[in-house]
Amino acid sequence: MKWSQTLIPTLKENPADAELISHKLMVRAGIIRKLSSGIYSLLPLGFKILQKIEKIIREEMEYAGASELLLPILSPSELWKESGRWDVYGKELIRIKDRQNREFALGPTHEEIITDLVRKEIKTYKKLPINLYQIQIKFRDEIRPRFGVMRAKEFMMKDGYSFDRDEANAERTYKKMYDGYYKIFSRLGLKFKAVEADTGAIGGSFSHEFMVLADSGEEVIVSCSKCEYAANLEKASGKNSDVTSKTGKTENLQKINTPNIKTVEELTKFLNCSAKNLVKTIICKADKEYIAALVRGDYEININKLKNILGCCELTMAQAEDIRKLTNAPIGFAGPVGFKNIKIIADESVKNMSNFITGSNEADTHLMNVNINRDFKIDLIGDIRLVKESDLCDLCGEKLVFTRGIEVGHVFKLGTKYSKALNATYLDEQGKDQIMVMGCYGIGVTRIIAASIEQQYDENGIIWPVSIAPYQILITPLNVKDDEIKTTADTIYNILSKEKFDILFDDRDETAGVKLKDADLIGIPLRITIGSKTLKEGKVELYVRKSKEVYKISKEEIVPKIKELISSI
Ligand code: ATP
Ligand code: MG
């Protein structure tokens, strides 16, 4: 492709609304343009990158036995009502009406639509398993679209769905997809980690997120410093490195004045004690019932774990007004002593504590020397806290470490959640109706473009891995008005085109400075620079974007050298 014939509108300045380096570089390199908040056009370079990513995904999905199809973006509300998600999906679901006032959603994910298709088309065990996927634009009205295509309202996703006869077969399919994802992200040239993710009500460890490792990532990855354990923060569990053990003697309960002292920080300062001597009481609304969750003062509640342990559909923090009604005290002074008709769920970090400090359910006072059983009863004990970096691995006892990542893929064993709701059944060998067992598998295709940049760039611009670079080679004649340079560049372009390399030819009549700056910015892995100085020696320069190595080579050496470099960088 000739640069002059395509659209690569590079910019010198960073866009004002960009925080992440990938967002800045994607705009400056002419890869994307914003149409509106969270809505972007992929320009020719961006579209080429997208196609390269999609090709790798398609190859690995076919290899893993999944077939591609294309489902409609507009999905009728009836299906969403059948699954129960029309009411619970919330504002992220973009809902529209047609001229007959029929409601539709713009697909944010396609469990309902695929399950409807499969229930109509597959009736017998003989046609199972089936694994179907698509690569398609998804719509989500994100509360805060940001970071360019990283969190957009409209983005490209690969979404796949599998249907099996039973749990055991579904687990085998899950493993196949997990392995396929490993291959995909490796081929994309990404440094990544598969981490355990929350499965909600389904349970087990059959959900993994694939995280691209990057300090700028929104997700916290919790991994063991020694063994293979890795999970996202929502899911991660760990042992306390400093479990409080019960001291022998229980002291007398005491009410103390703590004027206007509400937070753990204020209280520890005021009482000159450690947060480990405090118990926090968090009042939540679980579906329709209020509950109190207790956690040691130096921990935070993990809402997801709490939700799972309670088995409720919705869990929200109680509003200030409700807290006042329930405890007779303003926020910050709730405590378990004297609670009536409120279920108390305590974290494991609390169970061995004695003589601790809690709120007193009275403004400006706290209770000291609170003891479990003597002063209040716990209804349920479990792991409902967010792990901390100093906690120890559940598997091997070594320290847990926190790093950051960008979620680029998610594999999930769904079980029968959707097949049950939509009645996707098949007849087994005995002619008995059985419910299909499903899995779903997503990849954020456009997000991968940004994630790759977050991992590989320098002060001059993007550094693409060969596998997803929009072009493999950039030919840069430094002066197109110089006949010898131009003819050499044309010859090289023809030679390389015959070899079926993917080439961008910078035929623009621009200064050498502009061309070299743009070349670094758009990050093509190999560049052939043709200038009069090297031509005098009968050579051209072959530049490797990633290592900055320069090889002075003759025309004849170009093809073998490029072949050697492409397979090694
Ligand atoms: P996130 O936690 O980042 O919102 P999610 O759990 O909602 O992601 P899934 O429903 O599992 O995401 O979607 C599959 C993949 O689609 C994700 O792994 C992610 O890479 C990508 N993705 C999700 N939301 C967006 C978005 N708003 N913009 C771009 N990519 C997205
Ligand atoms: Mg999301």
PDB file of C-alpha atoms in Angstrom, residues 167-267:
ATOM      1  CA  GLU A 167     -21.193 -31.075  33.175  1.00  0.00           C
ATOM      2  CA  ALA A 168     -18.278 -33.397  32.414  1.00  0.00           C
ATOM      3  CA  ASN A 169     -18.424 -32.675  28.687  1.00  0.00           C
ATOM      4  CA  ALA A 170     -18.885 -28.944  29.326  1.00  0.00           C
ATOM      5  CA  GLU A 171     -15.727 -28.977  31.435  1.00  0.00           C
ATOM      6  CA  ARG A 172     -13.797 -30.614  28.602  1.00  0.00           C
ATOM      7  CA  THR A 173     -15.015 -27.921  26.197  1.00  0.00           C
ATOM      8  CA  TYR A 174     -14.051 -25.246  28.728  1.00  0.00           C
ATOM      9  CA  LYS A 175     -10.523 -26.661  28.901  1.00  0.00           C
ATOM     10  CA  LYS A 176     -10.285 -26.652  25.103  1.00  0.00           C
ATOM     11  CA  MET A 177     -11.335 -23.002  24.971  1.00  0.00           C
ATOM     12  CA  TYR A 178      -8.942 -22.099  27.791  1.00  0.00           C
ATOM     13  CA  ASP A 179      -6.082 -23.719  25.854  1.00  0.00           C
ATOM     14  CA  GLY A 180      -7.226 -21.978  22.665  1.00  0.00           C
ATOM     15  CA  TYR A 181      -7.150 -18.612  24.438  1.00  0.00           C
ATOM     16  CA  TYR A 182      -3.615 -19.310  25.633  1.00  0.00           C
ATOM     17  CA  LYS A 183      -2.562 -19.885  22.037  1.00  0.00           C
ATOM     18  CA  ILE A 184      -4.385 -16.787  20.788  1.00  0.00           C
ATOM     19  CA  PHE A 185      -2.852 -14.385  23.308  1.00  0.00           C
ATOM     20  CA  SER A 186       0.606 -15.925  22.836  1.00  0.00           C
ATOM     21  CA  ARG A 187       0.365 -15.509  19.068  1.00  0.00           C
ATOM     22  CA  LEU A 188      -0.780 -11.910  19.538  1.00  0.00           C
ATOM     23  CA  GLY A 189       2.597 -11.226  21.162  1.00  0.00           C
ATOM     24  CA  LEU A 190       1.100 -10.261  24.527  1.00  0.00           C
ATOM     25  CA  LYS A 191       2.492 -10.843  27.990  1.00  0.00           C
ATOM     26  CA  PHE A 192      -0.537 -12.141  29.859  1.00  0.00           C
ATOM     27  CA  LYS A 193      -1.795 -14.212  32.730  1.00  0.00           C
ATOM     28  CA  ALA A 194      -4.931 -16.314  33.104  1.00  0.00           C
ATOM     29  CA  VAL A 195      -6.473 -15.595  36.490  1.00  0.00           C
ATOM     30  CA  GLU A 196      -9.364 -17.165  38.360  1.00  0.00           C
ATOM     31  CA  ALA A 197     -12.468 -14.998  38.278  1.00  0.00           C
ATOM     32  CA  ASP A 198     -15.708 -14.949  40.212  1.00  0.00           C
ATOM     33  CA  THR A 199     -18.360 -17.379  39.061  1.00  0.00           C
ATOM     34  CA  GLY A 200     -21.167 -15.860  41.105  1.00  0.00           C
ATOM     35  CA  ALA A 201     -23.879 -18.331  41.941  1.00  0.00           C
ATOM     36  CA  ILE A 202     -22.456 -21.021  39.660  1.00  0.00           C
ATOM     37  CA  GLY A 203     -19.438 -21.693  41.873  1.00  0.00           C
ATOM     38  CA  GLY A 204     -16.270 -23.694  41.267  1.00  0.00           C
ATOM     39  CA  SER A 205     -13.242 -22.272  39.546  1.00  0.00           C
ATOM     40  CA  PHE A 206     -14.697 -22.378  36.068  1.00  0.00           C
ATOM     41  CA  SER A 207     -14.128 -18.815  35.119  1.00  0.00           C
ATOM     42  CA  HIS A 208     -10.845 -17.313  34.058  1.00  0.00           C
ATOM     43  CA  GLU A 209      -9.975 -13.852  32.875  1.00  0.00           C
ATOM     44  CA  PHE A 210      -7.040 -13.356  30.559  1.00  0.00           C
ATOM     45  CA  MET A 211      -5.148 -10.302  31.713  1.00  0.00           C
ATOM     46  CA  VAL A 212      -2.555  -8.409  29.729  1.00  0.00           C
ATOM     47  CA  LEU A 213       0.071  -7.349  32.249  1.00  0.00           C
ATOM     48  CA  ALA A 214       0.339  -3.563  32.350  1.00  0.00           C
ATOM     49  CA  ASP A 215       0.759  -1.041  35.175  1.00  0.00           C
ATOM     50  CA  SER A 216      -1.956   1.089  33.604  1.00  0.00           C
ATOM     51  CA  GLY A 217      -4.502  -1.753  33.774  1.00  0.00           C
ATOM     52  CA  GLU A 218      -7.804  -1.238  35.596  1.00  0.00           C
ATOM     53  CA  GLU A 219      -7.766  -4.708  37.159  1.00  0.00           C
ATOM     54  CA  VAL A 220      -5.771  -5.862  40.172  1.00  0.00           C
ATOM     55  CA  ILE A 221      -4.210  -9.287  39.728  1.00  0.00           C
ATOM     56  CA  VAL A 222      -3.469 -11.190  42.907  1.00  0.00           C
ATOM     57  CA  SER A 223      -0.818 -13.830  42.399  1.00  0.00           C
ATOM     58  CA  CYS A 224       1.364 -15.972  44.593  1.00  0.00           C
ATOM     59  CA  SER A 225       5.044 -15.105  44.759  1.00  0.00           C
ATOM     60  CA  LYS A 226       5.859 -18.823  44.653  1.00  0.00           C
ATOM     61  CA  CYS A 227       3.177 -21.061  43.144  1.00  0.00           C
ATOM     62  CA  GLU A 228       0.866 -20.752  40.136  1.00  0.00           C
ATOM     63  CA  TYR A 229      -2.091 -19.252  42.025  1.00  0.00           C
ATOM     64  CA  ALA A 230      -3.530 -16.139  40.377  1.00  0.00           C
ATOM     65  CA  ALA A 231      -6.963 -14.561  40.695  1.00  0.00           C
ATOM     66  CA  ASN A 232      -8.593 -11.211  40.190  1.00  0.00           C
ATOM     67  CA  LEU A 233      -9.148  -9.107  43.302  1.00  0.00           C
ATOM     68  CA  GLU A 234     -12.862  -9.889  43.354  1.00  0.00           C
ATOM     69  CA  LYS A 235     -12.212 -13.615  43.561  1.00  0.00           C
ATOM     70  CA  ALA A 236      -8.864 -13.833  45.376  1.00  0.00           C
ATOM     71  CA  SER A 237      -8.643 -15.425  48.772  1.00  0.00           C
ATOM     72  CA  GLY A 238      -5.713 -15.637  51.141  1.00  0.00           C
ATOM     73  CA  LYS A 239      -4.790 -16.491  54.660  1.00  0.00           C
ATOM     74  CA  ASN A 240      -4.191 -13.808  57.232  1.00  0.00           C
ATOM     75  CA  SER A 241      -0.494 -13.466  57.850  1.00  0.00           C
ATOM     76  CA  ASP A 242      -1.228 -12.216  61.354  1.00  0.00           C
ATOM     77  CA  VAL A 243      -4.356 -13.963  62.536  1.00  0.00           C
ATOM     78  CA  THR A 244      -5.523 -12.501  65.793  1.00  0.00           C
ATOM     79  CA  SER A 245      -5.617 -15.258  68.371  1.00  0.00           C
ATOM     80  CA  LYS A 246      -8.009 -15.121  71.275  1.00  0.00           C
ATOM     81  CA  THR A 247      -6.485 -13.788  74.447  1.00  0.00           C
ATOM     82  CA  GLY A 248      -7.562 -15.625  77.562  1.00  0.00           C
ATOM     83  CA  LYS A 249      -9.425 -13.007  79.561  1.00  0.00           C
ATOM     84  CA  THR A 250     -12.460 -11.091  78.363  1.00  0.00           C
ATOM     85  CA  GLU A 251     -12.600  -7.571  79.714  1.00  0.00           C
ATOM     86  CA  ASN A 252     -15.749  -5.689  80.694  1.00  0.00           C
ATOM     87  CA  LEU A 253     -17.733  -4.021  77.935  1.00  0.00           C
ATOM     88  CA  GLN A 254     -17.208  -0.286  78.038  1.00  0.00           C
ATOM     89  CA  LYS A 255     -18.828   2.634  76.230  1.00  0.00           C
ATOM     90  CA  ILE A 256     -16.451   5.460  75.281  1.00  0.00           C
ATOM     91  CA  ASN A 257     -16.993   8.926  73.886  1.00  0.00           C
ATOM     92  CA  THR A 258     -15.719   9.377  70.358  1.00  0.00           C
ATOM     93  CA  PRO A 259     -17.070  12.773  69.286  1.00  0.00           C
ATOM     94  CA  ASN A 260     -17.471  12.980  65.523  1.00  0.00           C
ATOM     95  CA  ILE A 261     -15.004  10.100  65.018  1.00  0.00           C
ATOM     96  CA  LYS A 262     -16.364   7.957  62.227  1.00  0.00           C
ATOM     97  CA  THR A 263     -13.658   6.374  60.125  1.00  0.00           C
ATOM     98  CA  VAL A 264     -11.210   3.618  61.065  1.00  0.00           C
ATOM     99  CA  GLU A 265      -8.365   6.046  60.515  1.00  0.00           C
ATOM    100  CA  GLU A 266      -9.854   8.681  62.828  1.00  0.00           C
ATOM    101  CA  LEU A 267     -10.651   6.107  65.472  1.00  0.00           C
TER     102      LEU A 267
END
